[in-house]
PDB file of N, CA and C in Angstrom:
ATOM      1  N   MET O   1       4.561   3.619 -11.254  1.00 95.00           N
ATOM      2  CA  MET O   1       4.711   2.354 -10.592  1.00 95.00           C
ATOM      3  C   MET O   1       3.540   2.160  -9.639  1.00 95.00           C
ATOM      4  N   THR O   2       3.031   0.942  -9.611  1.00 96.00           N
ATOM      5  CA  THR O   2       1.998   0.591  -8.643  1.00 96.00           C
ATOM      6  C   THR O   2       2.478  -0.581  -7.798  1.00 96.00           C
ATOM      7  N   ILE O   3       2.046  -0.599  -6.551  1.00 97.00           N
ATOM      8  CA  ILE O   3       2.440  -1.648  -5.614  1.00 97.00           C
ATOM      9  C   ILE O   3       1.186  -2.165  -4.932  1.00 97.00           C
ATOM     10  N   THR O   4       1.070  -3.486  -4.905  1.00 96.00           N
ATOM     11  CA  THR O   4      -0.029  -4.145  -4.218  1.00 96.00           C
ATOM     12  C   THR O   4       0.574  -5.131  -3.228  1.00 96.00           C
ATOM     13  N   LYS O   5       0.065  -5.125  -1.992  1.00 96.00           N
ATOM     14  CA  LYS O   5       0.564  -6.042  -0.970  1.00 96.00           C
ATOM     15  C   LYS O   5      -0.527  -7.042  -0.603  1.00 96.00           C
ATOM     16  N   LYS O   6      -0.101  -8.303  -0.445  1.00 96.00           N
ATOM     17  CA  LYS O   6      -1.024  -9.365  -0.038  1.00 96.00           C
ATOM     18  C   LYS O   6      -0.343 -10.169   1.059  1.00 96.00           C
ATOM     19  N   THR O   7      -1.071 -10.422   2.141  1.00 95.00           N
ATOM     20  CA  THR O   7      -0.528 -11.217   3.232  1.00 95.00           C
ATOM     21  C   THR O   7      -1.237 -12.562   3.268  1.00 95.00           C
ATOM     22  N   ASP O   8      -0.447 -13.630   3.388  1.00 95.00           N
ATOM     23  CA  ASP O   8      -0.981 -14.988   3.519  1.00 95.00           C
ATOM     24  C   ASP O   8      -0.194 -15.673   4.630  1.00 95.00           C
ATOM     25  N   GLY O   9      -0.767 -15.731   5.811  1.00 94.00           N
ATOM     26  CA  GLY O   9      -0.056 -16.293   6.955  1.00 94.00           C
ATOM     27  C   GLY O   9       1.112 -15.405   7.326  1.00 94.00           C
ATOM     28  N   ASP O  10       2.308 -15.993   7.335  1.00 95.00           N
ATOM     29  CA  ASP O  10       3.498 -15.216   7.693  1.00 95.00           C
ATOM     30  C   ASP O  10       4.285 -14.739   6.468  1.00 95.00           C
ATOM     31  N   THR O  11       3.621 -14.755   5.289  1.00 97.00           N
ATOM     32  CA  THR O  11       4.278 -14.329   4.051  1.00 97.00           C
ATOM     33  C   THR O  11       3.581 -13.112   3.466  1.00 97.00           C
ATOM     34  N   LEU O  12       4.380 -12.099   3.177  1.00 96.00           N
ATOM     35  CA  LEU O  12       3.903 -10.888   2.506  1.00 96.00           C
ATOM     36  C   LEU O  12       4.380 -10.940   1.060  1.00 96.00           C
ATOM     37  N   THR O  13       3.434 -10.851   0.130  1.00 97.00           N
ATOM     38  CA  THR O  13       3.771 -10.768  -1.291  1.00 97.00           C
ATOM     39  C   THR O  13       3.559  -9.331  -1.734  1.00 97.00           C
ATOM     40  N   VAL O  14       4.595  -8.765  -2.342  1.00 97.00           N
ATOM     41  CA  VAL O  14       4.545  -7.384  -2.828  1.00 97.00           C
ATOM     42  C   VAL O  14       4.620  -7.439  -4.355  1.00 97.00           C
ATOM     43  N   VAL O  15       3.527  -7.053  -5.001  1.00 98.00           N
ATOM     44  CA  VAL O  15       3.445  -7.060  -6.459  1.00 98.00           C
ATOM     45  C   VAL O  15       3.798  -5.662  -6.957  1.00 98.00           C
ATOM     46  N   VAL O  16       4.830  -5.592  -7.793  1.00 98.00           N
ATOM     47  CA  VAL O  16       5.318  -4.306  -8.294  1.00 98.00           C
ATOM     48  C   VAL O  16       5.118  -4.259  -9.806  1.00 98.00           C
ATOM     49  N   ASP O  17       4.530  -3.175 -10.298  1.00 97.00           N
ATOM     50  CA  ASP O  17       4.333  -2.960 -11.732  1.00 97.00           C
ATOM     51  C   ASP O  17       4.934  -1.625 -12.125  1.00 97.00           C
ATOM     52  N   GLY O  18       5.707  -1.615 -13.209  1.00 97.00           N
ATOM     53  CA  GLY O  18       6.295  -0.381 -13.710  1.00 97.00           C
ATOM     54  C   GLY O  18       7.798  -0.341 -13.506  1.00 97.00           C
ATOM     55  N   TRP O  19       8.333   0.844 -13.540  1.00 97.00           N
ATOM     56  CA  TRP O  19       9.773   1.039 -13.368  1.00 97.00           C
ATOM     57  C   TRP O  19      10.112   1.192 -11.892  1.00 97.00           C
ATOM     58  N   LEU O  20      11.206   0.547 -11.470  1.00 97.00           N
ATOM     59  CA  LEU O  20      11.720   0.717 -10.110  1.00 97.00           C
ATOM     60  C   LEU O  20      13.048   1.444 -10.261  1.00 97.00           C
ATOM     61  N   ASP O  21      12.978   2.767 -10.198  1.00 97.00           N
ATOM     62  CA  ASP O  21      14.143   3.603 -10.486  1.00 97.00           C
ATOM     63  C   ASP O  21      14.282   4.713  -9.439  1.00 97.00           C
ATOM     64  N   THR O  22      15.102   5.691  -9.745  1.00 97.00           N
ATOM     65  CA  THR O  22      15.363   6.787  -8.814  1.00 97.00           C
ATOM     66  C   THR O  22      14.085   7.521  -8.411  1.00 97.00           C
ATOM     67  N   MET O  23      13.179   7.669  -9.328  1.00 97.00           N
ATOM     68  CA  MET O  23      11.941   8.405  -9.041  1.00 97.00           C
ATOM     69  C   MET O  23      10.952   7.579  -8.215  1.00 97.00           C
ATOM     70  N   THR O  24      10.944   6.260  -8.397  1.00 97.00           N
ATOM     71  CA  THR O  24       9.942   5.430  -7.733  1.00 97.00           C
ATOM     72  C   THR O  24      10.478   4.653  -6.529  1.00 97.00           C
ATOM     73  N   ALA O  25      11.786   4.583  -6.371  1.00 97.00           N
ATOM     74  CA  ALA O  25      12.378   3.842  -5.252  1.00 97.00           C
ATOM     75  C   ALA O  25      11.908   4.363  -3.892  1.00 97.00           C
ATOM     76  N   PRO O  26      11.767   5.682  -3.691  1.00 97.00           N
ATOM     77  CA  PRO O  26      11.261   6.146  -2.393  1.00 97.00           C
ATOM     78  C   PRO O  26       9.853   5.635  -2.087  1.00 97.00           C
ATOM     79  N   LYS O  27       9.001   5.565  -3.096  1.00 97.00           N
ATOM     80  CA  LYS O  27       7.648   5.036  -2.900  1.00 97.00           C
ATOM     81  C   LYS O  27       7.728   3.550  -2.535  1.00 97.00           C
ATOM     82  N   PHE O  28       8.582   2.812  -3.233  1.00 97.00           N
ATOM     83  CA  PHE O  28       8.765   1.389  -2.929  1.00 97.00           C
ATOM     84  C   PHE O  28       9.220   1.219  -1.482  1.00 97.00           C
ATOM     85  N   GLN O  29      10.201   1.988  -1.080  1.00 96.00           N
ATOM     86  CA  GLN O  29      10.736   1.898   0.286  1.00 96.00           C
ATOM     87  C   GLN O  29       9.640   2.201   1.305  1.00 96.00           C
ATOM     88  N   GLU O  30       8.845   3.210   1.029  1.00 95.00           N
ATOM     89  CA  GLU O  30       7.758   3.578   1.934  1.00 95.00           C
ATOM     90  C   GLU O  30       6.714   2.461   2.031  1.00 95.00           C
ATOM     91  N   GLU O  31       6.385   1.859   0.899  1.00 94.00           N
ATOM     92  CA  GLU O  31       5.368   0.809   0.872  1.00 94.00           C
ATOM     93  C   GLU O  31       5.815  -0.459   1.603  1.00 94.00           C
ATOM     94  N   VAL O  32       7.103  -0.785   1.549  1.00 94.00           N
ATOM     95  CA  VAL O  32       7.586  -2.022   2.179  1.00 94.00           C
ATOM     96  C   VAL O  32       8.130  -1.787   3.586  1.00 94.00           C
ATOM     97  N   GLN O  33       8.065  -0.561   4.057  1.00 91.00           N
ATOM     98  CA  GLN O  33       8.536  -0.250   5.402  1.00 91.00           C
ATOM     99  C   GLN O  33       7.826  -1.113   6.436  1.00 91.00           C
ATOM    100  N   ASP O  34       6.512  -1.247   6.282  1.00 88.00           N
ATOM    101  CA  ASP O  34       5.713  -2.059   7.187  1.00 88.00           C
ATOM    102  C   ASP O  34       5.538  -3.443   6.575  1.00 88.00           C
ATOM    103  N   LEU O  35       6.110  -4.437   7.217  1.00 86.00           N
ATOM    104  CA  LEU O  35       6.009  -5.807   6.711  1.00 86.00           C
ATOM    105  C   LEU O  35       4.699  -6.473   7.128  1.00 86.00           C
ATOM    106  N   CYS O  36       3.815  -5.720   7.749  1.00 80.00           N
ATOM    107  CA  CYS O  36       2.494  -6.222   8.134  1.00 80.00           C
ATOM    108  C   CYS O  36       2.593  -7.473   9.000  1.00 80.00           C
ATOM    109  N   GLY O  37       3.623  -7.550   9.821  1.00 86.00           N
ATOM    110  CA  GLY O  37       3.798  -8.691  10.710  1.00 86.00           C
ATOM    111  C   GLY O  37       4.321  -9.941  10.034  1.00 86.00           C
ATOM    112  N   ALA O  38       4.645  -9.859   8.754  1.00 94.00           N
ATOM    113  CA  ALA O  38       5.120 -11.026   8.010  1.00 94.00           C
ATOM    114  C   ALA O  38       6.586 -11.308   8.302  1.00 94.00           C
ATOM    115  N   LYS O  39       6.924 -12.577   8.316  1.00 96.00           N
ATOM    116  CA  LYS O  39       8.315 -12.986   8.491  1.00 96.00           C
ATOM    117  C   LYS O  39       8.994 -13.155   7.136  1.00 96.00           C
ATOM    118  N   ASN O  40       8.247 -13.648   6.160  1.00 97.00           N
ATOM    119  CA  ASN O  40       8.776 -13.924   4.830  1.00 97.00           C
ATOM    120  C   ASN O  40       8.233 -12.923   3.819  1.00 97.00           C
ATOM    121  N   VAL O  41       9.045 -12.606   2.812  1.00 97.00           N
ATOM    122  CA  VAL O  41       8.631 -11.652   1.785  1.00 97.00           C
ATOM    123  C   VAL O  41       8.921 -12.221   0.399  1.00 97.00           C
ATOM    124  N   VAL O  42       7.922 -12.115  -0.470  1.00 98.00           N
ATOM    125  CA  VAL O  42       8.063 -12.470  -1.876  1.00 98.00           C
ATOM    126  C   VAL O  42       7.806 -11.205  -2.679  1.00 98.00           C
ATOM    127  N   LEU O  43       8.767 -10.821  -3.501  1.00 98.00           N
ATOM    128  CA  LEU O  43       8.565  -9.706  -4.422  1.00 98.00           C
ATOM    129  C   LEU O  43       8.140 -10.287  -5.761  1.00 98.00           C
ATOM    130  N   ASP O  44       6.993  -9.878  -6.248  1.00 98.00           N
ATOM    131  CA  ASP O  44       6.496 -10.307  -7.555  1.00 98.00           C
ATOM    132  C   ASP O  44       6.846  -9.199  -8.533  1.00 98.00           C
ATOM    133  N   PHE O  45       7.884  -9.433  -9.337  1.00 98.00           N
ATOM    134  CA  PHE O  45       8.368  -8.437 -10.287  1.00 98.00           C
ATOM    135  C   PHE O  45       7.853  -8.699 -11.702  1.00 98.00           C
ATOM    136  N   GLY O  46       6.727  -9.420 -11.815  1.00 96.00           N
ATOM    137  CA  GLY O  46       6.171  -9.729 -13.128  1.00 96.00           C
ATOM    138  C   GLY O  46       5.881  -8.510 -13.980  1.00 96.00           C
ATOM    139  N   GLY O  47       5.592  -7.390 -13.344  1.00 97.00           N
ATOM    140  CA  GLY O  47       5.295  -6.165 -14.074  1.00 97.00           C
ATOM    141  C   GLY O  47       6.423  -5.151 -14.085  1.00 97.00           C
ATOM    142  N   VAL O  48       7.589  -5.532 -13.551  1.00 97.00           N
ATOM    143  CA  VAL O  48       8.722  -4.595 -13.514  1.00 97.00           C
ATOM    144  C   VAL O  48       9.436  -4.632 -14.857  1.00 97.00           C
ATOM    145  N   GLU O  49       9.433  -3.502 -15.534  1.00 95.00           N
ATOM    146  CA  GLU O  49      10.047  -3.391 -16.849  1.00 95.00           C
ATOM    147  C   GLU O  49      11.515  -2.984 -16.780  1.00 95.00           C
ATOM    148  N   TYR O  50      11.878  -2.304 -15.684  1.00 96.00           N
ATOM    149  CA  TYR O  50      13.225  -1.741 -15.562  1.00 96.00           C
ATOM    150  C   TYR O  50      13.541  -1.571 -14.090  1.00 96.00           C
ATOM    151  N   ILE O  51      14.796  -1.844 -13.715  1.00 97.00           N
ATOM    152  CA  ILE O  51      15.251  -1.592 -12.353  1.00 97.00           C
ATOM    153  C   ILE O  51      16.600  -0.879 -12.415  1.00 97.00           C
ATOM    154  N   SER O  52      16.716   0.212 -11.678  1.00 96.00           N
ATOM    155  CA  SER O  52      17.969   0.986 -11.646  1.00 96.00           C
ATOM    156  C   SER O  52      18.728   0.644 -10.372  1.00 96.00           C
ATOM    157  N   SER O  53      19.865   1.297 -10.186  1.00 95.00           N
ATOM    158  CA  SER O  53      20.655   1.074  -8.970  1.00 95.00           C
ATOM    159  C   SER O  53      19.862   1.473  -7.724  1.00 95.00           C
ATOM    160  N   ALA O  54      19.018   2.484  -7.835  1.00 97.00           N
ATOM    161  CA  ALA O  54      18.189   2.891  -6.693  1.00 97.00           C
ATOM    162  C   ALA O  54      17.177   1.801  -6.351  1.00 97.00           C
ATOM    163  N   GLY O  55      16.610   1.176  -7.361  1.00 97.00           N
ATOM    164  CA  GLY O  55      15.688   0.067  -7.145  1.00 97.00           C
ATOM    165  C   GLY O  55      16.387  -1.137  -6.549  1.00 97.00           C
ATOM    166  N   LEU O  56      17.592  -1.414  -7.036  1.00 96.00           N
ATOM    167  CA  LEU O  56      18.391  -2.507  -6.476  1.00 96.00           C
ATOM    168  C   LEU O  56      18.703  -2.245  -5.012  1.00 96.00           C
ATOM    169  N   ARG O  57      19.083  -1.018  -4.700  1.00 96.00           N
ATOM    170  CA  ARG O  57      19.425  -0.657  -3.326  1.00 96.00           C
ATOM    171  C   ARG O  57      18.245  -0.915  -2.385  1.00 96.00           C
ATOM    172  N   GLU O  58      17.056  -0.531  -2.784  1.00 97.00           N
ATOM    173  CA  GLU O  58      15.876  -0.733  -1.944  1.00 97.00           C
ATOM    174  C   GLU O  58      15.503  -2.210  -1.849  1.00 97.00           C
ATOM    175  N   THR O  59      15.704  -2.956  -2.914  1.00 97.00           N
ATOM    176  CA  THR O  59      15.438  -4.396  -2.893  1.00 97.00           C
ATOM    177  C   THR O  59      16.388  -5.093  -1.923  1.00 97.00           C
ATOM    178  N   VAL O  60      17.658  -4.736  -1.979  1.00 96.00           N
ATOM    179  CA  VAL O  60      18.653  -5.325  -1.079  1.00 96.00           C
ATOM    180  C   VAL O  60      18.391  -4.901   0.367  1.00 96.00           C
ATOM    181  N   ALA O  61      17.986  -3.661   0.590  1.00 96.00           N
ATOM    182  CA  ALA O  61      17.669  -3.205   1.949  1.00 96.00           C
ATOM    183  C   ALA O  61      16.521  -4.026   2.525  1.00 96.00           C
ATOM    184  N   LEU O  62      15.506  -4.309   1.706  1.00 96.00           N
ATOM    185  CA  LEU O  62      14.388  -5.134   2.160  1.00 96.00           C
ATOM    186  C   LEU O  62      14.867  -6.555   2.449  1.00 96.00           C
ATOM    187  N   TYR O  63      15.688  -7.110   1.570  1.00 96.00           N
ATOM    188  CA  TYR O  63      16.257  -8.443   1.796  1.00 96.00           C
ATOM    189  C   TYR O  63      16.982  -8.498   3.143  1.00 96.00           C
ATOM    190  N   ARG O  64      17.789  -7.496   3.427  1.00 95.00           N
ATOM    191  CA  ARG O  64      18.550  -7.476   4.687  1.00 95.00           C
ATOM    192  C   ARG O  64      17.635  -7.421   5.901  1.00 95.00           C
ATOM    193  N   ARG O  65      16.566  -6.654   5.814  1.00 95.00           N
ATOM    194  CA  ARG O  65      15.605  -6.585   6.925  1.00 95.00           C
ATOM    195  C   ARG O  65      14.961  -7.942   7.170  1.00 95.00           C
ATOM    196  N   VAL O  66      14.557  -8.604   6.101  1.00 96.00           N
ATOM    197  CA  VAL O  66      13.911  -9.908   6.224  1.00 96.00           C
ATOM    198  C   VAL O  66      14.906 -10.943   6.750  1.00 96.00           C
ATOM    199  N   ALA O  67      16.119 -10.936   6.214  1.00 96.00           N
ATOM    200  CA  ALA O  67      17.145 -11.892   6.656  1.00 96.00           C
ATOM    201  C   ALA O  67      17.500 -11.678   8.126  1.00 96.00           C
ATOM    202  N   ALA O  68      17.542 -10.434   8.574  1.00 95.00           N
ATOM    203  CA  ALA O  68      17.884 -10.121   9.963  1.00 95.00           C
ATOM    204  C   ALA O  68      16.867 -10.696  10.947  1.00 95.00           C
ATOM    205  N   GLN O  69      15.630 -10.866  10.498  1.00 94.00           N
ATOM    206  CA  GLN O  69      14.615 -11.439  11.373  1.00 94.00           C
ATOM    207  C   GLN O  69      14.439 -12.937  11.128  1.00 94.00           C
ATOM    208  N   GLY O  70      15.340 -13.520  10.332  1.00 96.00           N
ATOM    209  CA  GLY O  70      15.313 -14.963  10.095  1.00 96.00           C
ATOM    210  C   GLY O  70      14.278 -15.425   9.092  1.00 96.00           C
ATOM    211  N   GLY O  71      13.782 -14.507   8.284  1.00 97.00           N
ATOM    212  CA  GLY O  71      12.755 -14.844   7.297  1.00 97.00           C
ATOM    213  C   GLY O  71      13.332 -15.220   5.948  1.00 97.00           C
ATOM    214  N   ALA O  72      12.458 -15.712   5.091  1.00 97.00           N
ATOM    215  CA  ALA O  72      12.826 -16.066   3.718  1.00 97.00           C
ATOM    216  C   ALA O  72      12.474 -14.904   2.792  1.00 97.00           C
ATOM    217  N   PHE O  73      13.304 -14.714   1.771  1.00 97.00           N
ATOM    218  CA  PHE O  73      13.124 -13.611   0.828  1.00 97.00           C
ATOM    219  C   PHE O  73      13.333 -14.147  -0.576  1.00 97.00           C
ATOM    220  N   SER O  74      12.441 -13.801  -1.494  1.00 97.00           N
ATOM    221  CA  SER O  74      12.632 -14.203  -2.893  1.00 97.00           C
ATOM    222  C   SER O  74      12.015 -13.164  -3.817  1.00 97.00           C
ATOM    223  N   VAL O  75      12.513 -13.160  -5.036  1.00 98.00           N
ATOM    224  CA  VAL O  75      11.991 -12.297  -6.092  1.00 98.00           C
ATOM    225  C   VAL O  75      11.516 -13.232  -7.192  1.00 98.00           C
ATOM    226  N   ARG O  76      10.279 -13.066  -7.621  1.00 98.00           N
ATOM    227  CA  ARG O  76       9.668 -13.970  -8.597  1.00 98.00           C
ATOM    228  C   ARG O  76       9.221 -13.218  -9.835  1.00 98.00           C
ATOM    229  N   LYS O  77       8.997 -13.990 -10.899  1.00 97.00           N
ATOM    230  CA  LYS O  77       8.482 -13.489 -12.172  1.00 97.00           C
ATOM    231  C   LYS O  77       9.360 -12.389 -12.750  1.00 97.00           C
ATOM    232  N   VAL O  78      10.656 -12.588 -12.680  1.00 97.00           N
ATOM    233  CA  VAL O  78      11.621 -11.589 -13.139  1.00 97.00           C
ATOM    234  C   VAL O  78      11.827 -11.725 -14.647  1.00 97.00           C
ATOM    235  N   SER O  79      11.704 -10.625 -15.365  1.00 96.00           N
ATOM    236  CA  SER O  79      11.932 -10.621 -16.807  1.00 96.00           C
ATOM    237  C   SER O  79      13.417 -10.827 -17.105  1.00 96.00           C
ATOM    238  N   ALA O  80      13.716 -11.178 -18.332  1.00 95.00           N
ATOM    239  CA  ALA O  80      15.106 -11.417 -18.736  1.00 95.00           C
ATOM    240  C   ALA O  80      15.961 -10.163 -18.541  1.00 95.00           C
ATOM    241  N   GLY O  81      15.425  -8.997 -18.874  1.00 94.00           N
ATOM    242  CA  GLY O  81      16.183  -7.757 -18.730  1.00 94.00           C
ATOM    243  C   GLY O  81      16.491  -7.426 -17.280  1.00 94.00           C
ATOM    244  N   VAL O  82      15.524  -7.607 -16.406  1.00 96.00           N
ATOM    245  CA  VAL O  82      15.742  -7.346 -14.982  1.00 96.00           C
ATOM    246  C   VAL O  82      16.671  -8.402 -14.400  1.00 96.00           C
ATOM    247  N   MET O  83      16.538  -9.652 -14.853  1.00 95.00           N
ATOM    248  CA  MET O  83      17.438 -10.715 -14.388  1.00 95.00           C
ATOM    249  C   MET O  83      18.875 -10.408 -14.768  1.00 95.00           C
ATOM    250  N   ASP O  84      19.078  -9.843 -15.951  1.00 95.00           N
ATOM    251  CA  ASP O  84      20.434  -9.450 -16.367  1.00 95.00           C
ATOM    252  C   ASP O  84      21.045  -8.475 -15.369  1.00 95.00           C
ATOM    253  N   VAL O  85      20.260  -7.531 -14.866  1.00 95.00           N
ATOM    254  CA  VAL O  85      20.758  -6.555 -13.897  1.00 95.00           C
ATOM    255  C   VAL O  85      21.136  -7.255 -12.592  1.00 95.00           C
ATOM    256  N   PHE O  86      20.272  -8.157 -12.112  1.00 95.00           N
ATOM    257  CA  PHE O  86      20.577  -8.902 -10.899  1.00 95.00           C
ATOM    258  C   PHE O  86      21.838  -9.753 -11.069  1.00 95.00           C
ATOM    259  N   THR O  87      22.001 -10.348 -12.239  1.00 95.00           N
ATOM    260  CA  THR O  87      23.168 -11.193 -12.509  1.00 95.00           C
ATOM    261  C   THR O  87      24.446 -10.360 -12.605  1.00 95.00           C
ATOM    262  N   LEU O  88      24.395  -9.261 -13.329  1.00 95.00           N
ATOM    263  CA  LEU O  88      25.567  -8.405 -13.494  1.00 95.00           C
ATOM    264  C   LEU O  88      26.061  -7.827 -12.169  1.00 95.00           C
ATOM    265  N   THR O  89      25.135  -7.578 -11.256  1.00 94.00           N
ATOM    266  CA  THR O  89      25.504  -7.001  -9.961  1.00 94.00           C
ATOM    267  C   THR O  89      25.828  -8.063  -8.910  1.00 94.00           C
ATOM    268  N   GLY O  90      25.585  -9.326  -9.247  1.00 94.00           N
ATOM    269  CA  GLY O  90      25.879 -10.416  -8.315  1.00 94.00           C
ATOM    270  C   GLY O  90      24.797 -10.674  -7.285  1.00 94.00           C
ATOM    271  N   PHE O  91      23.696  -9.957  -7.354  1.00 93.00           N
ATOM    272  CA  PHE O  91      22.631 -10.154  -6.378  1.00 93.00           C
ATOM    273  C   PHE O  91      21.905 -11.479  -6.575  1.00 93.00           C
ATOM    274  N   ASP O  92      22.051 -12.073  -7.747  1.00 92.00           N
ATOM    275  CA  ASP O  92      21.423 -13.381  -7.973  1.00 92.00           C
ATOM    276  C   ASP O  92      22.039 -14.460  -7.082  1.00 92.00           C
ATOM    277  N   ARG O  93      23.183 -14.172  -6.475  1.00 93.00           N
ATOM    278  CA  ARG O  93      23.821 -15.116  -5.560  1.00 93.00           C
ATOM    279  C   ARG O  93      23.486 -14.819  -4.101  1.00 93.00           C
ATOM    280  N   LYS O  94      22.837 -13.695  -3.835  1.00 92.00           N
ATOM    281  CA  LYS O  94      22.490 -13.322  -2.456  1.00 92.00           C
ATOM    282  C   LYS O  94      21.146 -13.891  -2.019  1.00 92.00           C
ATOM    283  N   PHE O  95      20.165 -13.861  -2.923  1.00 94.00           N
ATOM    284  CA  PHE O  95      18.830 -14.342  -2.581  1.00 94.00           C
ATOM    285  C   PHE O  95      18.210 -14.993  -3.797  1.00 94.00           C
ATOM    286  N   GLU O  96      17.105 -15.710  -3.545  1.00 94.00           N
ATOM    287  CA  GLU O  96      16.431 -16.460  -4.610  1.00 94.00           C
ATOM    288  C   GLU O  96      15.743 -15.529  -5.587  1.00 94.00           C
ATOM    289  N   ILE O  97      16.062 -15.709  -6.862  1.00 95.00           N
ATOM    290  CA  ILE O  97      15.426 -14.941  -7.945  1.00 95.00           C
ATOM    291  C   ILE O  97      14.994 -15.938  -9.006  1.00 95.00           C
ATOM    292  N   ARG O  98      13.718 -15.893  -9.364  1.00 93.00           N
ATOM    293  CA  ARG O  98      13.191 -16.857 -10.339  1.00 93.00           C
ATOM    294  C   ARG O  98      12.365 -16.141 -11.406  1.00 93.00           C
ATOM    295  N   ALA O  99      12.349 -16.739 -12.583  1.00 91.00           N
ATOM    296  CA  ALA O  99      11.572 -16.186 -13.684  1.00 91.00           C
ATOM    297  C   ALA O  99      10.106 -16.596 -13.593  1.00 91.00           C
ATOM    298  N   ASP O 100       9.789 -17.603 -12.789  1.00 87.00           N
ATOM    299  CA  ASP O 100       8.385 -18.066 -12.699  1.00 87.00           C
ATOM    300  C   ASP O 100       7.724 -17.629 -11.412  1.00 87.00           C
TER     301      ASP O 100
END
């Protein structure tokens, strides 16, 4: 898994490529620990092929941190398979998730 962060004003975009699973979730958590002063976070999951419960847990933890500071949180470029996981777990009703 690779992670790239880009800051534009008060928005941090985190581009994730690869699997977000038990093995890579700790790296994801470490990379997003510092929001670089951003209030809003966009996760670009265009390259995420698979997400496990560990990946979901870290995604939700990040959402909660952003929401607690009054920021906006969204997940973009989600594949159909990853969207199925978000839908089955009900997380698609917690925060914005889009395929584009």
